[in-house]
Amino acid sequence: MNAWIEKQKYLIDFTLSSLARRKAKNLGLLLVYTLIVFLLASVMLFTHALRQAAAEVLVGAPEVILQRMVAGRHDLIPPGYLERIGRIRGVQHKEGRLWGYYYDPVVKANYTFMVPGNQDIAAGTLLVGAGMARARGLAVGNLISFRSYSGKLFSFTIARILPHDSELVSADLVLISEADFRSFFAIAPGYFTDIALSVANPLEVRNVAAKLSQQFPDSRPILREEILRTYESIFNWREGIVLALASLAILAFAIFAWEKASGLSADEKREIGILKAIGWETGDVLKMKFWEGALVSLAAFLIGYLAAYLHVFRFSSSLFAPVLKGWAVLYPRFELSPVIDGFQVATLFFFTVFPYAAATLVPIWRAAIADPDAVMRG
Amino acid sequence: MIELKGIHKAFNTGRENEFHALNGIDLHLPTQRVTAFRGPSGSGKTTLLSIIGCLSRPTSGRVRLGERDISGLPERFLTHIRRQTFGFIFQQFNLIKGLSALENVMLPAYPLGGNWRALHERAESLLGDLRLAHRRAAAIEHLSGGEQQRVAIARALINDPQIIIADEPTANLDTGLAMEFMAILENLHAVGKTVILTSHDPLVVDATIVHQVIDMRDGRIVTPVPIAEGCA
């Protein structure tokens, strides 16, 4: 046992010295491999954290939203719908919502105007998202004017800027009182943009949606889980686009790394021949070279993953954010909560460390099983 | 005792450039003797040495080491025999660049996993015996040809093998260093080692410490020379 431990120590010692002897090659490989891991891990971490953030936001969203459709387009809910919905069994709570979009030609951005259901906003005041505040240079107490679709000019005072924490969903948000909203968008009393419902029994959500479809054939119920799925597919699509764009670069780096790792120089072959000639077993040579490859790829994996973690969670993914998180003109600025998915880490590890180890081991194995004399002669 | 029977070695078998390096070698090498193979380049000396030292396998024929037929042994056992029985001094020394003289000497003992301090002391002592103690920490590429050869000798001796195999040991040395090498060889013989070498250097093959010179040409032994009187 003691001899075995000593032998492993000798092998590790020789591995380290071997790495140091080929500094340029190994540092080059480390750099390229770190870059590959960094790129892949950044995209993975970012989209995963974004999905997580979206899912957390949706936890507080209504279970069902009912929208009225006219000629295949979203239209206002007329009076009377709310009362009829209240009579459907299983509906626990119902609320008519008022929201709409406004294009601001000053900054060429779309805002989302909304009447909050859970807080009162004084007439003539607005609560605005941090993205909008940045775009228009607004501070609390400032006045802002908008020309409505009817051509009339409306002026509001900024009462509050929404907290930075909620920027993922509130960057372009404008909260407004019901009276101001109705007069600004010219919506008559009793009309709503859509209706939000909550259902007492979560298992009954689909049944309630079916009843809604039956009783209101001109409307469509949208379930929270459907929104979540849409978010998922959007992020999957965005992740795919980024990976597709980056794939050429990743492929080029991967080919370079593979070639460097799998090609044995004449010196390396000769060294394997010498080791075999002086009494090293094939297994010893393979073990030593395996440790060499494993150290490079593990170091690259750890450094690349750590750099990606810092990039995503400390530096707000400055490299990919415009592609991955922007779906409006006002890009939200927000810090994602650090989330690490074990499965993703394992997948990344499997697709980076293992191919490298295999790439290094195969040519070494070929050299190591040949007669030492033949290997030394080249 | 090493015995070779009907040894053939062919390279690139079945191809246009097939080449027969050894063509039926029958040989008996006694222990504790210094044997030299002499012959022109391409006569098969180095190939024969590599087969004797288990560095390569014959295409056909049998090799016996002591009472044991080692011709058909798997690589793992051959490695074991190579490590325990043979010490090699190659023509180009085959030392590993970037490692120090001391590390190069210790290298053959790594797979045995012995105590580091003991191994270190033995390697230092061997370098000391070969007057290289002061150069033990120097990287191998910073040593002169003669110093490199002495490191190669120390490396060959680290596992205390019974048989020393040296391929053209004086080919890269000047006369003074070649004489020095022969003196080392004499010491090795004095402590009971069997030495098998190849050379066409008269300084080696005509030396009195060489008991047997075997001439080779075209992969065959042409003039086996009997063991010199009084050299045993």
CSV table of N, CA, C and O in Angstrom, one decimal, chain B residues 36-128:
chain,number,residue,atom,x,y,z
B,36,ALA,N,30.8,-7.5,-27.0
B,36,ALA,CA,30.6,-6.4,-27.9
B,36,ALA,C,30.2,-7.0,-29.2
B,36,ALA,O,30.7,-7.9,-29.7
B,37,PHE,N,29.2,-6.3,-29.8
B,37,PHE,CA,28.8,-6.6,-31.2
B,37,PHE,C,29.4,-5.5,-32.1
B,37,PHE,O,29.3,-4.3,-31.8
B,38,ARG,N,30.1,-6.0,-33.1
B,38,ARG,CA,30.8,-5.1,-34.0
B,38,ARG,C,30.2,-5.3,-35.4
B,38,ARG,O,30.0,-6.4,-35.8
B,39,GLY,N,30.2,-4.2,-36.1
B,39,GLY,CA,29.7,-4.3,-37.5
B,39,GLY,C,29.4,-3.0,-38.1
B,39,GLY,O,29.2,-2.0,-37.3
B,40,PRO,N,29.2,-2.9,-39.4
B,40,PRO,CA,28.9,-1.6,-40.0
B,40,PRO,C,27.5,-1.2,-39.7
B,40,PRO,O,26.7,-2.0,-39.3
B,41,SER,N,27.2,0.1,-40.1
B,41,SER,CA,25.8,0.5,-39.9
B,41,SER,C,24.9,-0.3,-40.7
B,41,SER,O,25.2,-0.7,-41.8
B,42,GLY,N,23.7,-0.7,-40.1
B,42,GLY,CA,22.7,-1.5,-40.8
B,42,GLY,C,23.0,-3.0,-40.7
B,42,GLY,O,22.3,-3.8,-41.4
B,43,SER,N,24.0,-3.3,-39.9
B,43,SER,CA,24.3,-4.8,-39.8
B,43,SER,C,23.3,-5.5,-38.8
B,43,SER,O,23.3,-6.7,-38.8
B,44,GLY,N,22.6,-4.7,-38.1
B,44,GLY,CA,21.6,-5.3,-37.2
B,44,GLY,C,22.0,-5.3,-35.7
B,44,GLY,O,21.3,-5.9,-34.9
B,45,LYS,N,23.1,-4.6,-35.4
B,45,LYS,CA,23.6,-4.7,-34.0
B,45,LYS,C,22.5,-4.1,-33.0
B,45,LYS,O,22.2,-4.7,-32.0
B,46,THR,N,22.1,-2.9,-33.4
B,46,THR,CA,21.1,-2.2,-32.5
B,46,THR,C,19.8,-3.0,-32.3
B,46,THR,O,19.2,-3.1,-31.3
B,47,THR,N,19.4,-3.5,-33.5
B,47,THR,CA,18.1,-4.3,-33.4
B,47,THR,C,18.3,-5.5,-32.5
B,47,THR,O,17.4,-5.9,-31.7
B,48,LEU,N,19.4,-6.2,-32.7
B,48,LEU,CA,19.7,-7.3,-31.8
B,48,LEU,C,19.7,-7.0,-30.3
B,48,LEU,O,19.1,-7.7,-29.5
B,49,LEU,N,20.4,-5.8,-30.1
B,49,LEU,CA,20.4,-5.4,-28.7
B,49,LEU,C,19.1,-5.1,-28.1
B,49,LEU,O,18.8,-5.4,-27.0
B,50,SER,N,18.2,-4.5,-29.0
B,50,SER,CA,16.8,-4.1,-28.5
B,50,SER,C,16.0,-5.4,-28.2
B,50,SER,O,15.2,-5.4,-27.3
B,51,ILE,N,16.3,-6.5,-29.0
B,51,ILE,CA,15.6,-7.7,-28.7
B,51,ILE,C,16.1,-8.4,-27.5
B,51,ILE,O,15.4,-8.9,-26.6
B,52,ILE,N,17.4,-8.4,-27.3
B,52,ILE,CA,18.0,-8.9,-26.1
B,52,ILE,C,17.5,-8.2,-24.8
B,52,ILE,O,17.1,-8.8,-23.8
B,53,GLY,N,17.3,-6.8,-25.0
B,53,GLY,CA,16.9,-6.0,-23.8
B,53,GLY,C,15.4,-5.9,-23.7
B,53,GLY,O,14.9,-5.1,-23.0
B,54,CYS,N,14.6,-6.7,-24.5
B,54,CYS,CA,13.2,-6.7,-24.5
B,54,CYS,C,12.6,-5.4,-24.9
B,54,CYS,O,11.5,-5.0,-24.4
B,55,LEU,N,13.3,-4.6,-25.6
B,55,LEU,CA,12.8,-3.3,-26.1
B,55,LEU,C,11.9,-3.5,-27.4
B,55,LEU,O,11.1,-2.7,-27.8
B,56,SER,N,12.2,-4.7,-28.0
B,56,SER,CA,11.3,-5.0,-29.2
B,56,SER,C,11.3,-6.6,-29.2
B,56,SER,O,12.1,-7.3,-28.6
B,57,ARG,N,10.3,-7.1,-30.0
B,57,ARG,CA,10.1,-8.5,-30.1
B,57,ARG,C,10.6,-9.0,-31.5
B,57,ARG,O,10.5,-8.3,-32.5
B,58,PRO,N,11.2,-10.2,-31.5
B,58,PRO,CA,11.6,-10.8,-32.8
B,58,PRO,C,10.4,-11.2,-33.6
B,58,PRO,O,9.3,-11.5,-33.1
B,59,THR,N,10.5,-11.1,-34.9
B,59,THR,CA,9.4,-11.5,-35.8
B,59,THR,C,9.3,-13.1,-35.6
B,59,THR,O,8.2,-13.6,-35.6
B,60,SER,N,10.4,-13.8,-35.5
B,60,SER,CA,10.3,-15.2,-35.2
B,60,SER,C,11.6,-15.5,-34.4
B,60,SER,O,12.6,-14.8,-34.4
B,61,GLY,N,11.6,-16.7,-33.8
B,61,GLY,CA,12.7,-17.1,-33.0
B,61,GLY,C,12.4,-17.0,-31.5
B,61,GLY,O,11.4,-16.5,-31.1
B,62,ARG,N,13.4,-17.6,-30.7
B,62,ARG,CA,13.1,-17.6,-29.3
B,62,ARG,C,14.2,-17.0,-28.5
B,62,ARG,O,15.4,-17.0,-28.9
B,63,VAL,N,13.8,-16.3,-27.4
B,63,VAL,CA,14.8,-15.7,-26.5
B,63,VAL,C,14.7,-16.3,-25.1
B,63,VAL,O,13.6,-16.4,-24.6
B,64,ARG,N,15.8,-16.7,-24.6
B,64,ARG,CA,15.7,-17.3,-23.2
B,64,ARG,C,16.6,-16.4,-22.3
B,64,ARG,O,17.7,-16.0,-22.6
B,65,LEU,N,16.0,-16.1,-21.2
B,65,LEU,CA,16.8,-15.3,-20.2
B,65,LEU,C,16.9,-16.2,-18.9
B,65,LEU,O,15.8,-16.5,-18.3
B,66,GLY,N,18.1,-16.7,-18.6
B,66,GLY,CA,18.2,-17.7,-17.6
B,66,GLY,C,17.5,-19.0,-18.0
B,66,GLY,O,17.7,-19.4,-19.2
B,67,GLU,N,16.6,-19.4,-17.2
B,67,GLU,CA,15.9,-20.6,-17.5
B,67,GLU,C,14.5,-20.3,-18.2
B,67,GLU,O,13.8,-21.2,-18.5
B,68,ARG,N,14.3,-19.1,-18.4
B,68,ARG,CA,12.9,-18.7,-18.8
B,68,ARG,C,12.9,-18.2,-20.3
B,68,ARG,O,13.7,-17.4,-20.7
B,69,ASP,N,11.9,-18.8,-21.0
B,69,ASP,CA,11.7,-18.4,-22.4
B,69,ASP,C,10.8,-17.1,-22.3
B,69,ASP,O,9.6,-17.2,-21.9
B,70,ILE,N,11.3,-16.0,-22.8
B,70,ILE,CA,10.6,-14.7,-22.6
B,70,ILE,C,10.0,-14.3,-24.0
B,70,ILE,O,9.4,-13.2,-24.1
B,71,SER,N,10.1,-15.1,-25.0
B,71,SER,CA,9.7,-14.7,-26.3
B,71,SER,C,8.2,-14.3,-26.4
B,71,SER,O,7.8,-13.4,-27.0
B,72,GLY,N,7.4,-15.1,-25.8
B,72,GLY,CA,5.9,-14.9,-25.9
B,72,GLY,C,5.3,-14.2,-24.8
B,72,GLY,O,4.1,-14.2,-24.7
B,73,LEU,N,6.1,-13.6,-23.9
B,73,LEU,CA,5.5,-13.0,-22.7
B,73,LEU,C,4.7,-11.7,-23.1
B,73,LEU,O,5.2,-11.0,-24.0
B,74,PRO,N,3.6,-11.5,-22.4
B,74,PRO,CA,2.9,-10.2,-22.7
B,74,PRO,C,3.8,-9.0,-22.3
B,74,PRO,O,4.7,-9.1,-21.5
B,75,GLU,N,3.4,-7.8,-22.8
B,75,GLU,CA,4.2,-6.6,-22.7
B,75,GLU,C,4.4,-6.3,-21.2
B,75,GLU,O,5.5,-5.9,-20.8
B,76,ARG,N,3.4,-6.5,-20.4
B,76,ARG,CA,3.5,-6.2,-18.9
B,76,ARG,C,4.7,-6.9,-18.3
B,76,ARG,O,5.4,-6.3,-17.5
B,77,PHE,N,4.8,-8.2,-18.6
B,77,PHE,CA,5.8,-9.0,-18.0
B,77,PHE,C,7.2,-8.6,-18.6
B,77,PHE,O,8.2,-8.6,-17.8
B,78,LEU,N,7.2,-8.3,-19.9
B,78,LEU,CA,8.5,-7.8,-20.5
B,78,LEU,C,8.9,-6.5,-19.8
B,78,LEU,O,10.1,-6.4,-19.6
B,79,THR,N,8.0,-5.7,-19.5
B,79,THR,CA,8.4,-4.4,-18.9
B,79,THR,C,9.0,-4.7,-17.5
B,79,THR,O,10.0,-4.1,-17.1
B,80,HIS,N,8.4,-5.6,-16.8
B,80,HIS,CA,8.8,-6.0,-15.5
B,80,HIS,C,10.3,-6.6,-15.6
B,80,HIS,O,11.2,-6.2,-14.8
B,81,ILE,N,10.5,-7.4,-16.6
B,81,ILE,CA,11.8,-8.0,-16.8
B,81,ILE,C,12.8,-6.9,-17.1
B,81,ILE,O,13.9,-6.8,-16.6
B,82,ARG,N,12.4,-6.0,-18.0
B,82,ARG,CA,13.2,-4.9,-18.5
B,82,ARG,C,13.7,-4.1,-17.3
B,82,ARG,O,14.8,-3.7,-17.1
B,83,ARG,N,12.7,-3.8,-16.4
B,83,ARG,CA,13.0,-2.9,-15.3
B,83,ARG,C,13.9,-3.6,-14.3
B,83,ARG,O,14.8,-2.9,-13.7
B,84,GLN,N,13.7,-4.9,-14.0
B,84,GLN,CA,14.5,-5.6,-13.0
B,84,GLN,C,15.8,-6.1,-13.5
B,84,GLN,O,16.8,-6.2,-12.7
B,85,THR,N,15.9,-6.4,-14.8
B,85,THR,CA,17.1,-7.1,-15.3
B,85,THR,C,18.1,-6.2,-16.0
B,85,THR,O,19.3,-6.4,-16.0
B,86,PHE,N,17.5,-5.3,-16.8
B,86,PHE,CA,18.4,-4.5,-17.7
B,86,PHE,C,18.6,-3.0,-17.3
B,86,PHE,O,17.6,-2.4,-16.8
B,87,GLY,N,19.7,-2.5,-17.6
B,87,GLY,CA,20.0,-1.1,-17.6
B,87,GLY,C,20.5,-0.7,-18.9
B,87,GLY,O,21.3,-1.3,-19.5
B,88,PHE,N,19.9,0.4,-19.5
B,88,PHE,CA,20.2,0.8,-20.9
B,88,PHE,C,21.0,2.1,-20.9
B,88,PHE,O,20.7,3.0,-20.3
B,89,ILE,N,22.0,2.0,-21.8
B,89,ILE,CA,22.8,3.2,-22.1
B,89,ILE,C,22.6,3.4,-23.6
B,89,ILE,O,23.2,2.6,-24.4
B,90,PHE,N,21.8,4.4,-24.0
B,90,PHE,CA,21.6,4.5,-25.5
B,90,PHE,C,22.6,5.4,-26.1
B,90,PHE,O,23.2,6.3,-25.5
B,91,GLN,N,22.7,5.2,-27.4
B,91,GLN,CA,23.7,6.0,-28.2
B,91,GLN,C,23.4,7.5,-28.1
B,91,GLN,O,24.3,8.3,-27.8
B,92,GLN,N,22.2,7.9,-28.2
B,92,GLN,CA,21.8,9.3,-28.0
B,92,GLN,C,21.5,9.7,-26.6
B,92,GLN,O,20.8,10.7,-26.3
B,93,PHE,N,21.8,8.8,-25.7
B,93,PHE,CA,21.6,8.9,-24.2
B,93,PHE,C,20.1,8.8,-23.8
B,93,PHE,O,19.8,8.3,-22.8
B,94,ASN,N,19.2,9.4,-24.7
B,94,ASN,CA,17.8,9.3,-24.4
B,94,ASN,C,17.4,9.8,-23.0
B,94,ASN,O,16.7,9.1,-22.3
B,95,LEU,N,17.9,10.9,-22.6
B,95,LEU,CA,17.5,11.5,-21.3
B,95,LEU,C,16.4,12.5,-21.6
B,95,LEU,O,16.2,12.9,-22.7
B,96,ILE,N,15.6,12.7,-20.5
B,96,ILE,CA,14.5,13.6,-20.8
B,96,ILE,C,14.8,15.1,-20.5
B,96,ILE,O,15.2,15.4,-19.4
B,97,LYS,N,14.7,15.8,-21.5
B,97,LYS,CA,15.0,17.3,-21.4
B,97,LYS,C,14.1,18.0,-20.5
B,97,LYS,O,12.9,17.6,-20.4
B,98,GLY,N,14.6,19.0,-19.8
B,98,GLY,CA,13.8,19.7,-18.9
B,98,GLY,C,13.9,19.2,-17.5
B,98,GLY,O,13.6,19.9,-16.5
B,99,LEU,N,14.2,17.9,-17.3
B,99,LEU,CA,14.4,17.3,-16.0
B,99,LEU,C,15.9,17.5,-15.6
B,99,LEU,O,16.8,17.6,-16.5
B,100,SER,N,16.1,17.5,-14.3
B,100,SER,CA,17.5,17.6,-13.8
B,100,SER,C,18.2,16.3,-14.0
B,100,SER,O,17.5,15.3,-14.2
B,101,ALA,N,19.5,16.3,-13.8
B,101,ALA,CA,20.3,15.1,-13.9
B,101,ALA,C,19.7,14.1,-12.8
B,101,ALA,O,19.5,12.9,-13.1
B,102,LEU,N,19.5,14.6,-11.6
B,102,LEU,CA,19.0,13.7,-10.5
B,102,LEU,C,17.7,13.1,-10.9
B,102,LEU,O,17.4,11.9,-10.7
B,103,GLU,N,16.8,13.9,-11.4
B,103,GLU,CA,15.4,13.4,-11.7
B,103,GLU,C,15.5,12.3,-12.8
B,103,GLU,O,14.8,11.3,-12.8
B,104,ASN,N,16.4,12.6,-13.8
B,104,ASN,CA,16.6,11.6,-14.9
B,104,ASN,C,17.0,10.3,-14.3
B,104,ASN,O,16.6,9.2,-14.8
B,105,VAL,N,18.0,10.3,-13.4
B,105,VAL,CA,18.5,9.1,-12.8
B,105,VAL,C,17.4,8.4,-12.0
B,105,VAL,O,17.3,7.1,-12.0
B,106,MET,N,16.6,9.1,-11.3
B,106,MET,CA,15.5,8.5,-10.5
B,106,MET,C,14.4,7.9,-11.3
B,106,MET,O,13.6,7.0,-10.8
B,107,LEU,N,14.2,8.3,-12.5
B,107,LEU,CA,13.0,8.0,-13.3
B,107,LEU,C,12.7,6.5,-13.4
B,107,LEU,O,11.5,6.1,-13.2
B,108,PRO,N,13.7,5.6,-13.6
B,108,PRO,CA,13.3,4.2,-13.8
B,108,PRO,C,12.8,3.6,-12.5
B,108,PRO,O,12.1,2.5,-12.5
B,109,ALA,N,13.1,4.2,-11.4
B,109,ALA,CA,12.6,3.7,-10.1
B,109,ALA,C,11.2,4.1,-9.7
B,109,ALA,O,10.6,3.6,-8.8
B,110,TYR,N,10.7,5.1,-10.4
B,110,TYR,CA,9.4,5.6,-10.0
B,110,TYR,C,8.3,4.5,-10.0
B,110,TYR,O,7.5,4.5,-9.1
B,111,PRO,N,8.2,3.7,-11.0
B,111,PRO,CA,7.1,2.7,-11.0
B,111,PRO,C,7.2,1.7,-9.9
B,111,PRO,O,6.3,1.0,-9.6
B,112,LEU,N,8.4,1.6,-9.3
B,112,LEU,CA,8.6,0.7,-8.1
B,112,LEU,C,8.0,1.3,-6.8
B,112,LEU,O,7.7,0.5,-5.9
B,113,GLY,N,7.9,2.6,-6.8
B,113,GLY,CA,7.2,3.3,-5.7
B,113,GLY,C,8.0,3.1,-4.4
B,113,GLY,O,7.4,3.1,-3.3
B,114,GLY,N,9.3,3.1,-4.4
B,114,GLY,CA,10.1,3.0,-3.2
B,114,GLY,C,10.1,4.3,-2.4
B,114,GLY,O,9.6,5.3,-2.9
B,115,ASN,N,10.8,4.2,-1.2
B,115,ASN,CA,10.9,5.4,-0.4
B,115,ASN,C,11.6,6.5,-1.1
B,115,ASN,O,12.7,6.3,-1.6
B,116,TRP,N,11.1,7.7,-1.1
B,116,TRP,CA,11.7,8.8,-1.8
B,116,TRP,C,13.1,9.1,-1.3
B,116,TRP,O,14.0,9.3,-2.1
B,117,ARG,N,13.2,9.2,0.0
B,117,ARG,CA,14.5,9.6,0.6
B,117,ARG,C,15.6,8.6,0.2
B,117,ARG,O,16.7,9.0,-0.3
B,118,ALA,N,15.3,7.3,0.3
B,118,ALA,CA,16.2,6.3,-0.1
B,118,ALA,C,16.6,6.3,-1.6
B,118,ALA,O,17.8,6.2,-1.9
B,119,LEU,N,15.6,6.6,-2.4
B,119,LEU,CA,15.8,6.7,-3.8
B,119,LEU,C,16.7,7.9,-4.2
B,119,LEU,O,17.6,7.8,-4.9
B,120,HIS,N,16.4,9.0,-3.5
B,120,HIS,CA,17.1,10.2,-3.7
B,120,HIS,C,18.6,10.0,-3.3
B,120,HIS,O,19.5,10.4,-4.1
B,121,GLU,N,18.8,9.3,-2.2
B,121,GLU,CA,20.2,9.1,-1.7
B,121,GLU,C,20.9,8.2,-2.7
B,121,GLU,O,22.1,8.4,-3.0
B,122,ARG,N,20.2,7.2,-3.2
B,122,ARG,CA,20.9,6.2,-4.1
B,122,ARG,C,21.3,7.0,-5.4
B,122,ARG,O,22.4,6.8,-5.9
B,123,ALA,N,20.4,7.8,-5.9
B,123,ALA,CA,20.6,8.5,-7.1
B,123,ALA,C,21.8,9.5,-6.9
B,123,ALA,O,22.7,9.6,-7.8
B,124,GLU,N,21.8,10.1,-5.8
B,124,GLU,CA,22.9,11.1,-5.5
B,124,GLU,C,24.2,10.3,-5.4
B,124,GLU,O,25.3,10.8,-5.9
B,125,SER,N,24.2,9.2,-4.8
B,125,SER,CA,25.4,8.4,-4.6
B,125,SER,C,25.9,7.9,-5.9
B,125,SER,O,27.2,8.0,-6.2
B,126,LEU,N,25.0,7.5,-6.8
B,126,LEU,CA,25.5,7.1,-8.2
B,126,LEU,C,26.1,8.2,-8.9
B,126,LEU,O,27.1,8.1,-9.6
B,127,LEU,N,25.4,9.4,-8.8
B,127,LEU,CA,26.0,10.6,-9.5
B,127,LEU,C,27.4,10.9,-8.9
B,127,LEU,O,28.3,11.3,-9.6
B,128,GLY,N,27.5,10.8,-7.6
B,128,GLY,CA,28.7,11.0,-6.9
B,128,GLY,C,29.8,10.1,-7.4
B,128,GLY,O,30.9,10.5,-7.7
